[in-house]
Each structure stands twice: as C-alpha cells, then as structure tokens.
Coordinates of C-alpha atoms and ligand atoms in Angstrom, one line a residue:
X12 CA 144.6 88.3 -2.8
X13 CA 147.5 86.5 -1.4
X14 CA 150.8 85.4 -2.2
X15 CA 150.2 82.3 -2.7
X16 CA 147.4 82.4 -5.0
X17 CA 150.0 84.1 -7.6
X18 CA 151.2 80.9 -7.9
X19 CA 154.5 81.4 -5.5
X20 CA 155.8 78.5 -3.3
X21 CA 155.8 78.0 0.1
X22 CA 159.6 78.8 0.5
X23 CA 158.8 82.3 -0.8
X24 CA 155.6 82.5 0.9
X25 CA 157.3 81.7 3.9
X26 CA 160.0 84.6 3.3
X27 CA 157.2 87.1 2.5
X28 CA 155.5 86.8 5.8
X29 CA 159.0 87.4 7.5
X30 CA 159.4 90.9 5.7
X31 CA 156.1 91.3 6.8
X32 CA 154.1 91.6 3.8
X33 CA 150.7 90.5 4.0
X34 CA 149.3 90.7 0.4
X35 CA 150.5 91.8 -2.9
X36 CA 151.1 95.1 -4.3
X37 CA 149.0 96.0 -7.0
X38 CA 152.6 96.1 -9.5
X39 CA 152.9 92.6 -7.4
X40 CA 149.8 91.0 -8.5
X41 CA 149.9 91.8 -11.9
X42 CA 153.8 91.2 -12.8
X43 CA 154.0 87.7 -10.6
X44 CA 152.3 85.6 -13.1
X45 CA 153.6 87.1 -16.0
X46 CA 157.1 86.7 -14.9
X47 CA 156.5 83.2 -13.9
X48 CA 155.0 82.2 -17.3
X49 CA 158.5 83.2 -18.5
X50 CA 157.3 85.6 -21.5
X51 CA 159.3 89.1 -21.6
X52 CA 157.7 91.8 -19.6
X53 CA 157.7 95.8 -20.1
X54 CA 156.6 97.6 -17.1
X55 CA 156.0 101.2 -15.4
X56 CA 156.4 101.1 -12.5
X57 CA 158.9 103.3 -9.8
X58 CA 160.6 102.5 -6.8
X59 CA 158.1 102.6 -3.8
X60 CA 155.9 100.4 -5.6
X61 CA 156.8 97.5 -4.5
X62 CA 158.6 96.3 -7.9
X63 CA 161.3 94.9 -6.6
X64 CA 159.6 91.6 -5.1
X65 CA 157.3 92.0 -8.3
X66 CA 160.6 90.8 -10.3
X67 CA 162.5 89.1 -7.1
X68 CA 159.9 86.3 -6.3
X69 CA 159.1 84.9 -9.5
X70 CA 162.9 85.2 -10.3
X71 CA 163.9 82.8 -7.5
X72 CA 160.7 80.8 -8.2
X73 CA 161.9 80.1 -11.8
X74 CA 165.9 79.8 -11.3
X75 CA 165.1 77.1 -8.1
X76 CA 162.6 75.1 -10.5
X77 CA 165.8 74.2 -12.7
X78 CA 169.2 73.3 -12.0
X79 CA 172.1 75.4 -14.2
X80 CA 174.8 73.8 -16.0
X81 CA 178.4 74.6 -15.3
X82 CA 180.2 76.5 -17.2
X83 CA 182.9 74.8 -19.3
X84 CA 185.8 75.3 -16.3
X85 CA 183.1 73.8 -13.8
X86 CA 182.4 76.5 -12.1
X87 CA 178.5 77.6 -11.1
X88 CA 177.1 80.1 -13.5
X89 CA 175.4 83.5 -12.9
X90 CA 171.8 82.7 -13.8
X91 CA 170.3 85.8 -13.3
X92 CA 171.3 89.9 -13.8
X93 CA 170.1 92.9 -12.6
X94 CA 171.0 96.3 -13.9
X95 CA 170.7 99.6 -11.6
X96 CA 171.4 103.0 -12.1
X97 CA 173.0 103.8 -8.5
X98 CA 174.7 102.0 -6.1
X99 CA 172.3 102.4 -3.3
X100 CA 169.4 101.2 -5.5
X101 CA 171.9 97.8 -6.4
X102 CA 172.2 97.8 -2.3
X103 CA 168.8 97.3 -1.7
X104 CA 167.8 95.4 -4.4
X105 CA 170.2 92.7 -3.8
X106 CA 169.3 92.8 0.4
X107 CA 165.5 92.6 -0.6
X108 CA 166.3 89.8 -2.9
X109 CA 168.8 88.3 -0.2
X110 CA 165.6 88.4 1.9
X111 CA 163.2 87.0 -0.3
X112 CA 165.9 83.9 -0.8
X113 CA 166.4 83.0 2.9
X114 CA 164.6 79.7 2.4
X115 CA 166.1 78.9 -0.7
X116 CA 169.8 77.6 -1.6
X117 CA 170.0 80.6 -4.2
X118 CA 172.6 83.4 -3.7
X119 CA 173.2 86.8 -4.2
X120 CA 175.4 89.4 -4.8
X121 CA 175.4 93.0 -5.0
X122 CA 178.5 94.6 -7.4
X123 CA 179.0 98.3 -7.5
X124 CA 181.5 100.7 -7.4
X125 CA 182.9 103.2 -5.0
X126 CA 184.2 100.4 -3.1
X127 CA 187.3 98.1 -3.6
X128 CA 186.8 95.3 -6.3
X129 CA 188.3 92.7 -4.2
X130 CA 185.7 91.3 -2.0
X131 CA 183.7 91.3 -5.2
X132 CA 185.7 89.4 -6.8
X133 CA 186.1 87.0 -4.1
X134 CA 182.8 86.5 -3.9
X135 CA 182.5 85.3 -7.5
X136 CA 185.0 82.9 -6.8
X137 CA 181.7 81.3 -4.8
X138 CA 178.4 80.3 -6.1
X139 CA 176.5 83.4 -7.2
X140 CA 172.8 83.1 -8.8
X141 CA 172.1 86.3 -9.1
X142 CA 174.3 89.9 -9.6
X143 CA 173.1 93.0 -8.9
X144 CA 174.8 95.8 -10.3
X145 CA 175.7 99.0 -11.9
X146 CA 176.9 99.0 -15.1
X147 CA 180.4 100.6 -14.7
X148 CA 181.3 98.0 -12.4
X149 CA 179.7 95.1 -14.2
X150 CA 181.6 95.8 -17.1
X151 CA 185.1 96.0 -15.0
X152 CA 184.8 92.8 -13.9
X153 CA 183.8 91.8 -17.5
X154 CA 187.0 93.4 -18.9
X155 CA 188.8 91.8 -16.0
X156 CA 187.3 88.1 -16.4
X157 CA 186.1 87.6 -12.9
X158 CA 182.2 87.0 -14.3
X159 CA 181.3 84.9 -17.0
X160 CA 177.7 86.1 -18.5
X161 CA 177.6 83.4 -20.9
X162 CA 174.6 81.9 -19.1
X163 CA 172.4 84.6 -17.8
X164 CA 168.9 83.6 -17.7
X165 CA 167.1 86.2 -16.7
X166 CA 168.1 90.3 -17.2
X167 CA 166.2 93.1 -15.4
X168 CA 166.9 96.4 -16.2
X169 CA 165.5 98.0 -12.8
X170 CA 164.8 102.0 -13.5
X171 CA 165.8 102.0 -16.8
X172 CA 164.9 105.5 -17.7
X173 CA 167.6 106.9 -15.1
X174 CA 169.9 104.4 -16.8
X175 CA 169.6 106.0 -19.3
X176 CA 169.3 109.3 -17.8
X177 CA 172.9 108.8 -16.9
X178 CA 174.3 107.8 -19.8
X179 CA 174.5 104.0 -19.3
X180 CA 173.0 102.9 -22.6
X181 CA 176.3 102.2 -24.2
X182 CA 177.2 100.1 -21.0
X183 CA 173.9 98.0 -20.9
X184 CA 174.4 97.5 -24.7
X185 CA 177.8 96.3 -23.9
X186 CA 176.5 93.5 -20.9
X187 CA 173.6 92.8 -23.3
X188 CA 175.8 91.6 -26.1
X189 CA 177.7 89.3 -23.8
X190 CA 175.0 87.3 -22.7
X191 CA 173.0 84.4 -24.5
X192 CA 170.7 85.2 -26.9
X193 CA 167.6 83.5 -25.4
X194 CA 166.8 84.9 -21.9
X195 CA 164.0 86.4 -20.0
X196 CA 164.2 90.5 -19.8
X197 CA 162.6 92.7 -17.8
X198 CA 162.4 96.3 -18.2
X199 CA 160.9 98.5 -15.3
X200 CA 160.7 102.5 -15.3
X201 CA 158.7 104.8 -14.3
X202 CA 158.9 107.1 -17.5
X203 CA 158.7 105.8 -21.4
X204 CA 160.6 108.8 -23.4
X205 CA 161.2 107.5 -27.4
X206 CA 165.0 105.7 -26.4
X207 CA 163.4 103.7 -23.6
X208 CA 160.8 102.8 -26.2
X209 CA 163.8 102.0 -28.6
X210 CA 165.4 100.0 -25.6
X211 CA 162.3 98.1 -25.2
X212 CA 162.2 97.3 -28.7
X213 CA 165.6 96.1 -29.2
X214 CA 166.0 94.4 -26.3
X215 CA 162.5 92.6 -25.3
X216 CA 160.6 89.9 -27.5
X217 CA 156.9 90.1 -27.6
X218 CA 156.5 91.6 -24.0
X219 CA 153.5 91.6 -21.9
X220 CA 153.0 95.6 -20.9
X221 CA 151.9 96.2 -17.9
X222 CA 152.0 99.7 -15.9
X223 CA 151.1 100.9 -11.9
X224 CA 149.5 103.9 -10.9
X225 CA 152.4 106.3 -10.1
X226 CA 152.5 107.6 -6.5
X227 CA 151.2 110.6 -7.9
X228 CA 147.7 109.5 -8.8
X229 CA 147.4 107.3 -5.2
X230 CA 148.8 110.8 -3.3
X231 CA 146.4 110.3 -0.7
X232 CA 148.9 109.1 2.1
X233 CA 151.0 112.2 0.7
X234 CA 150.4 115.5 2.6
X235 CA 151.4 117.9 -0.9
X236 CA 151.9 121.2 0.5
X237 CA 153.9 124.5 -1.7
X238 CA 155.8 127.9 0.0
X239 CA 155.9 130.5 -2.1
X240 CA 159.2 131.6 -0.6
X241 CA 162.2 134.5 -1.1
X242 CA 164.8 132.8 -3.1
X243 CA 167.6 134.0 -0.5
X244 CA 165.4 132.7 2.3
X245 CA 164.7 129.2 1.3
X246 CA 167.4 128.1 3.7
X247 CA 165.9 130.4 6.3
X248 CA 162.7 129.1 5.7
X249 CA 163.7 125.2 5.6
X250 CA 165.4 125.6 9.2
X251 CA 162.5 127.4 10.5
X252 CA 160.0 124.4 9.3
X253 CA 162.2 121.6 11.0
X254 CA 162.8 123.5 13.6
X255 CA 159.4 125.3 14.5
X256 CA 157.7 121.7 13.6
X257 CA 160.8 119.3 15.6
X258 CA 161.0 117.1 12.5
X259 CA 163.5 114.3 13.2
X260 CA 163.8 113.1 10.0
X261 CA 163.9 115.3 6.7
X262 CA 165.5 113.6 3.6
X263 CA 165.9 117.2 1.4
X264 CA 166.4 117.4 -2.6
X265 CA 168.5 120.0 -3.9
X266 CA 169.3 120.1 -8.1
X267 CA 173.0 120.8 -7.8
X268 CA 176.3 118.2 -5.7
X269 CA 177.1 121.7 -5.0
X270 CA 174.3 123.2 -3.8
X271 CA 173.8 119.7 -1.8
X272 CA 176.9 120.5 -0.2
X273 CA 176.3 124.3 1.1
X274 CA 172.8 123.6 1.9
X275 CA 173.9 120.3 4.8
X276 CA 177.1 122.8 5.8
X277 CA 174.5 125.3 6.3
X278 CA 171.4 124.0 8.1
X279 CA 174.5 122.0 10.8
X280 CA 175.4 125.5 11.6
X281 CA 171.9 126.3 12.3
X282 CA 172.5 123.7 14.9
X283 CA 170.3 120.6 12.4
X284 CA 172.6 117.9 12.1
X285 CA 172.8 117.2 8.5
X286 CA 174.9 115.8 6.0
X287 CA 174.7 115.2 2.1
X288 CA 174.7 112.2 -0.5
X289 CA 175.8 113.0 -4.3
X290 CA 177.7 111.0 -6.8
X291 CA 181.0 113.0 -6.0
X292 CA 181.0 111.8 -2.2
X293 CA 182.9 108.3 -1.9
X294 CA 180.9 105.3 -1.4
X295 CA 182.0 104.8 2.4
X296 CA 180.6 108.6 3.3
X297 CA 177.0 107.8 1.2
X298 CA 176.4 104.5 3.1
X299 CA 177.5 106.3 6.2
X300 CA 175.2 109.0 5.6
X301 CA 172.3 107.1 5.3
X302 CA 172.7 104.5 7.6
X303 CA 172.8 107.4 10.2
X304 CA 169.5 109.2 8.4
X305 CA 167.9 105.7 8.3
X306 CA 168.8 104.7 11.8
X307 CA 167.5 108.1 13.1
X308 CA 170.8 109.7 14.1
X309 CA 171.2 112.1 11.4
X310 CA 168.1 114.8 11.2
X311 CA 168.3 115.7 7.8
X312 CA 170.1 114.4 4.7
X313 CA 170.4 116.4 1.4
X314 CA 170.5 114.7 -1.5
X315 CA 170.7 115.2 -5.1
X316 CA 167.9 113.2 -7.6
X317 CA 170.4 110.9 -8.8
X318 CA 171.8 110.4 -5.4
X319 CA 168.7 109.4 -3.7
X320 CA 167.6 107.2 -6.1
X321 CA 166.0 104.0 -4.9
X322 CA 166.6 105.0 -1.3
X323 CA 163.8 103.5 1.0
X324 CA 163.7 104.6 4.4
X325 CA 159.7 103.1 6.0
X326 CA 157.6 105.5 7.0
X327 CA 159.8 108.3 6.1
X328 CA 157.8 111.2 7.5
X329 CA 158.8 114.7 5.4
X330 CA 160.8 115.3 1.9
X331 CA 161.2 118.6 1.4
X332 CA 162.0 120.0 -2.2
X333 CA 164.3 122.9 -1.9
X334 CA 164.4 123.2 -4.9
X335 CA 162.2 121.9 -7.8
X336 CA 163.2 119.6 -10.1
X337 CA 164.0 120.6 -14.0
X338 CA 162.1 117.6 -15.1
X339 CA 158.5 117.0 -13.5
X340 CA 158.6 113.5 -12.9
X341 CA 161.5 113.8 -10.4
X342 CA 158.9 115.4 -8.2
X343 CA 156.9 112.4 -8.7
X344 CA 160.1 110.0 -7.5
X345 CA 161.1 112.6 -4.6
X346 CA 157.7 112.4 -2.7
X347 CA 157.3 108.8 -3.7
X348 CA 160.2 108.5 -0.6
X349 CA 157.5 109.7 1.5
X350 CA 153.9 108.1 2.4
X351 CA 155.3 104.5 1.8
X352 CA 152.8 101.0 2.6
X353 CA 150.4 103.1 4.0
X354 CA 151.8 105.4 6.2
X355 CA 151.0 109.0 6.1
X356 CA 153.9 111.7 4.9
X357 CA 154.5 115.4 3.6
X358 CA 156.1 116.5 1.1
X359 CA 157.0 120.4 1.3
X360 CA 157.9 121.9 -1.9
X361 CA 159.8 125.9 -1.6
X362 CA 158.9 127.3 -4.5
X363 CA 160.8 131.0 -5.7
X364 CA 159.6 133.3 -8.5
X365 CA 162.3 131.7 -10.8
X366 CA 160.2 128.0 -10.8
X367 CA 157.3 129.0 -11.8
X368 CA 157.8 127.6 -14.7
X369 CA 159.0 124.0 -13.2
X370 CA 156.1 124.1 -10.8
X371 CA 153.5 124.6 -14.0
X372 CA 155.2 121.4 -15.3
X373 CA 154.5 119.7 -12.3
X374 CA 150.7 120.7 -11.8
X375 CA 150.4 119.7 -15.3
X376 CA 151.9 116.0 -14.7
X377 CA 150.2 115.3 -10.7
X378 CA 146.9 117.0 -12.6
X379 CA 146.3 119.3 -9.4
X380 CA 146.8 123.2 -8.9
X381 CA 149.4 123.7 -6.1
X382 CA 148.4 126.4 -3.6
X383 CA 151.7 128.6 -2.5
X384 CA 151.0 129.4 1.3
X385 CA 153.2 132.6 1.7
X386 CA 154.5 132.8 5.4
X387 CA 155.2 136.4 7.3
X388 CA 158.8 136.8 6.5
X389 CA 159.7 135.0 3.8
X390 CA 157.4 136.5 1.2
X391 CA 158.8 135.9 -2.4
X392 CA 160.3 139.6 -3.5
X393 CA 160.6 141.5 -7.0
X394 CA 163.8 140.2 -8.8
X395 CA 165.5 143.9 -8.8
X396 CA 164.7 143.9 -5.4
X397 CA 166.5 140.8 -4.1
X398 CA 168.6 140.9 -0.9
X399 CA 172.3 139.9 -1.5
X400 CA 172.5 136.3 -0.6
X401 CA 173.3 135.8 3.0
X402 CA 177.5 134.9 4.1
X403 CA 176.8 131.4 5.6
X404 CA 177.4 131.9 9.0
X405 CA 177.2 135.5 9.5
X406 CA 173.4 135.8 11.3
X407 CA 173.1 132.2 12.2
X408 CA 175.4 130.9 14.4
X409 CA 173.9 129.0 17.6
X410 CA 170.6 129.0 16.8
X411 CA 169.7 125.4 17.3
X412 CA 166.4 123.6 16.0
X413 CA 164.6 126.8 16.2
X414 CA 165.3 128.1 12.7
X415 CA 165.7 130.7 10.9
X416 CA 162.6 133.3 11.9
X417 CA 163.8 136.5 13.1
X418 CA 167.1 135.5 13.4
X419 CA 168.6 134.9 10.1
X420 CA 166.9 136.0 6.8
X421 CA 163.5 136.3 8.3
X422 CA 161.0 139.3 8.8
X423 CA 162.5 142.8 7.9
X424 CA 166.0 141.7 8.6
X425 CA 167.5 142.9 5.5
X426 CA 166.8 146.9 5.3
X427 CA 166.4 146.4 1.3
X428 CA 163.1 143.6 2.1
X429 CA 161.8 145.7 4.5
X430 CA 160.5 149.0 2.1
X431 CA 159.1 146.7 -0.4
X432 CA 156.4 144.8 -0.3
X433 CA 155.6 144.2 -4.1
X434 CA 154.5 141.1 -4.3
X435 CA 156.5 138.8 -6.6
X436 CA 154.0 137.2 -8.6
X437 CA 152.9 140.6 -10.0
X438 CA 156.3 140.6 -12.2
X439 CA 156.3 139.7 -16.3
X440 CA 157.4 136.2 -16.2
X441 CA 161.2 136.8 -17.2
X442 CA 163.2 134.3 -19.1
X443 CA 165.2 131.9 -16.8
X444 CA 168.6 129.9 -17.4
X445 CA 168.5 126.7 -15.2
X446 CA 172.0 124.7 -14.2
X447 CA 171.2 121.0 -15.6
X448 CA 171.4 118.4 -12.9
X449 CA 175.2 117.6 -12.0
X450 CA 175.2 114.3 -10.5
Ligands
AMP290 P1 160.2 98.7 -3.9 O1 159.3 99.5 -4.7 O2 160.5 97.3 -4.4 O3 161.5 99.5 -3.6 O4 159.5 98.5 -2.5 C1 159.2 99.5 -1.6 C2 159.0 99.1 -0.2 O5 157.8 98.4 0.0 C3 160.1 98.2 0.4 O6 160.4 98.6 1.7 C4 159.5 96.8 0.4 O7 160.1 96.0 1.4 C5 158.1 97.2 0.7 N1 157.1 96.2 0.1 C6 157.2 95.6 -1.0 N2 156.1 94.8 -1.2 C7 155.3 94.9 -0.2 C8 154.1 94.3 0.2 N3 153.4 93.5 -0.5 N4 153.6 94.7 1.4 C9 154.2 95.6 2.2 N5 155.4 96.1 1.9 C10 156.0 95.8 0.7

C-alpha cells in the first residue's frame, strides 16, 4: 500500500517521503479516503498511531483543491480548525502539519497559551489556513476579534476524550457555535465514554466509524514488565533501574504536579539529571524541558498524564510508571510513548500493595496477567509495617547513576524492614483513598 494509491497528490507524496514515511499507517489507510470523500468521520484512534497525517493529508489535499473566499473586510479566511487538549499536542500537530504542507502554498499556525498572545496575533494578521489550538486560547482571541471563524471548513477535534477529560466541553461548544453550519468534522479519541458519544452525536452528521488497534493489542515492540515494589522505595528502586541499567532517556509518569515535582528534585540529587512537565510549570520551562529530554541532554523527565500528552519523542526507549494510573487506559497512552514505528521499548510499571486494585483494571483492559518480579531489597512490606518515608536527601546524597541499592532505601537499611519479611500480598485487600489526577 502506498501513499499515493490513497488517492494523495504528488505535492503530499512528495512531503511524505521527506518525513520519511514509506507506507501508510493502518489508522492512515483507512481514514485517507474517507476524509477525502468529504463525509464526517468518527474515529479511535490515539496518539502514536499515526493520526495526525491520517487527518493532516487529506486536509491540505481538500483545502488546496479549492480556493476560499475572503471574508467581507478582504482578509484570507481560516479554512480549517483543529482542537487539542494541551499545548504540546497543538505544538506538534501544527509542525507535523507544517511538514506535510512544505510543497503547498497552505499555512499554519499553532495558538496556545502559556505564552504571550502577541505573536499570535500577529500572525493572523497574515494568511493562515489552518489553526491549531487549545481551546482556552482559541476562545481569547475569539473574545478579542483577532480570528474570524466564520468560514471554517474543516474542524478536528484531536483527542477528544482528554478534552473532555479536562473540562473543555463548554469551550469547544463555544468555538463550535461560531463557525458555519456546513463543515467537515472529525473526531479522534482513543476512548468512547457516553459524553464523547453525545459529542459525536451532536456534533458529527452521518459519520463513517472507523477505529485502530490500540497500542495495547500490537504490544509486541513493547517490552511490559511490573515490580512489585515497597511503596517508600519506589524512588529507591527507579534510581537503581536507570542507574544499574545506564538508561539515557526515561520519560516517568507520576499521578500528582506535586508528586511530579518531588520525584525530578529527588532522582537529580541522586545525581540523574531530571526535571518535570505539569500544567502548573510555565510554558517556557515545559518546552525547555522537553527539548532537552528530546535532544538527549536531560536523562529523565517526569511528567504528569495530562502533561505528556501527545508528546512524541522516536524511538523513545523506557517509560516507567511510578505510579499507576487511576484510570486504565492512561497505561495504555503512557507506554504508547514507547515502542513507536517499529522500534523496540519498555515500559516498567512499580507497582505497591495500594494498586492492586489499579493494576487489576489494567490486566483487565491490555487482556494479559502482569507478573510482579520482586527484587532483593525492595520487597513490597505489610501496611503496619511501613518504614517512615525517607527525608529527601538524608541517605542519598552523591550517589550518581548508580541508584539507590544499598545506599538509600535498599536492603535492610531501615531496622523496622529488616525483622519482617511478611510478604505484602498475603494482607486482606484494605480499602484505598486515591488523590484524583491534579493537572
Ligand atoms: P501521531 O500518532 O500522528 O502522533 O504519529 C506518531 C509518529 O509516527 C510521529 O512521529 C509521526 O511522524 C510518525 N508517523 C506517522 N505516520 C507514519 C508513517 N506512515 N510511517 C512512519 N512514521 C509515521
């Protein structure tokens, strides 16, 4: 199967073998047509996928096969929106579709926030085809004037389940009702709970469904491997595995900003460079972030779900879960940043006593038992009997990349671990109260 024989042209063709693309994802092949034909399209699919040329390239093929009126002051219309839930995720999508365009006269232009509004709106003051952008944002130049949506053609809702996730739904409602009642929608996401299946309802007009294979059930280019671990020696642990292993490049989920926060203060005093991306960091410090994690100068980056949404880094070789997610399918998107076009990754899950219950979820969504490998030292421990959680600092200092064995929260080191061997798994199950995800 090729490029061309979905029907694109030989501009886009053209741009496709720069990126370096050599045939069509399987979300690719299927959405192509469909999108050029013009109907509406519903479509599961996540990030990782390959989903954003799946709506990029028949997008430019359709805006350049017709010319757009101006709008009544003269000025060029935007012809085509998409919606994101992060601003990293509107980043990418708007430099892949900048890509995909090179050989075309059509523009683009990502809009987020974080970051001042006046080059934004400078920008608009050119010829933009297509926007892509967060809502908040959007609707600040909306309120402000500075984008007319009067003639949008085409509206993608990219990852519309975390849109909603975060509370956008009022916001895309608002964009919706500002643009022209005939239009070409797209909705991608990788999850259909009953308000996406309201969205899709409202919002799309006899769509063709079409759904990919989540990363979960092509997991073969995904090493999937589970610690049962002490839940005061999960950082312990983590710094021993990057250390003992010399992985240069560990992108590492946490649930909490704050937790995000301690663990990258953390591991750098254990001598691994890290730093961490949540929605309370300023714009300038998440781009920095991960243009040092994606260049390869930065050894691990903690990041929250929300946070590290969208973010594609090739080949990236380990994710480790610190801490399991409260809803399954994040699992699904965190590993889904390993393992990309082919290449092989690992994702490392620590798992305490306290998510059993989450990990249970996630056996029952990826359909495979997990097997927790215990390691000497870090076995998980009875509740009653837990160590006090370690003062940051106070046994770890200067250890470099070699971690945290026998040095700081490994074997024996607390006097309380060392009588008690109980295995934790032998406890009654115990009810649990879980923080909710904070970003
Ligand atoms: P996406 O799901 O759109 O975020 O794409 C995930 C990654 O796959 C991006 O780095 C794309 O550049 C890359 N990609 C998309 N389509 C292809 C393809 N047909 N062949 C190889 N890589 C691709």
């Amino acid at each position: 199967m090729s490029f061309a024989s979905l029907g694109l042209n030989a501009q886009l063709v053209q741009a496709i073998n720069e990126c370096g693309y050599t045939e069509p994802t399987p979300i690719q092949t299927q959405a192509i047509p469909l999108v050029l034909k013009g109907g509406d399209l519903l479509a599961g699919a996540q990030t990782g996928t390959g989903k954003t040329a799946g709506f990029g390239l028949p997008m430019l093929q359709r805006l350049s096969e017709t010319k757009a009126k101006p709008l009544a002051n003269g000025r060029p219309p935007v012809r085509a929106l998409v919606l994101t839930p992060t601003r990293e995720l509107a980043a990418q999508v708007e430099e892949n579709l900048r890509a995909y365009a090179k050989h075309s006269d059509l523009t683009t232009l990502a809009m987020f926030g974080g970051v001042s509004i006046n080059p934004q709106m400078k920008a608009l003051g050119r010829k933009v085809d297509i926007v892509v952008a967060t809502p908040g944002r959007l609707l600040d130049h909306v309120s402000q004037r500075s984008i007319d949506l009067s003639r949008v053609e085409m509206l993608v809702l990219d990852e519309a389940d975390r849109m909603l996730d975060m509370g956008f739904i009022r916001d895309i409602r608002r964009i919706i009702a500002k643009m022209p009642v005939k239009r070409q929608n797209l909705l991608f996401s990788a999850t259909f709970s009953n308000e996406i299946k309201q969205l899709a309802e409202d919002l799309l007009h006899e769509p063709e469904h079409i759904e990919v294979a989540t990363r979960n059930a092509t997991a073969d280019t995904i090493a999937q491997r589970f610690y049962g671990v002490d839940k005061n020696k999960k950082r312990a642990l983590l710094s021993y595995l990057i250390g003992h292993n010399n992985w240069q490049q560990v992108l590492v989920f946490t649930r909490t900003k704050h937790g995000a926060n301690r663990l990258a203060m953390q591991l750098d005093k254990d001598g691994l460079p890290a730093m961490a991306i949540h929605g309370d960091k300023s714009q300038g410090a998440r781009t920095r972030a991960l243009s040092q994690f994606k260049e390869g100068k930065l050894r691990v980056l903690v990041a929250t779900d929300i946070a590290a949404r969208g973010i594609d880094i090739s080949e990236l070789p380990h994710v480790v879960n610190y801490e399991l997610p409260h809803v399954a399918e994040d699992y699904v998107h965190r590993i889904g940043r390993t393992g990309r076009a082919g290449s092989q990754g690992e994702a490392l899950s620590l798992v305490c006593f306290e998510e059993k219950p989450l990990l249970k979820a996630i056996e029952k969504l990826i359909k495979q038992s997990a097997q927790l490998e215990i390691l000497p030292g870090y076995e998980p421990l009875p509740d009653s009997q837990q160590p006090p959680i370690e003062k940051p600092g106070a046994n770890n200092r200067g250890r470099g990349g070699n971690g945290g064995r026998g040095n700081g929260g490994g074997r024996g080191q607390n006097p309380r671990n060392a009588n008690n061997k109980a295995p934790r798994s032998n406890r009654p199950n115990q009810p649990q109260r879980h923080g909710r995800h904070d970003d």
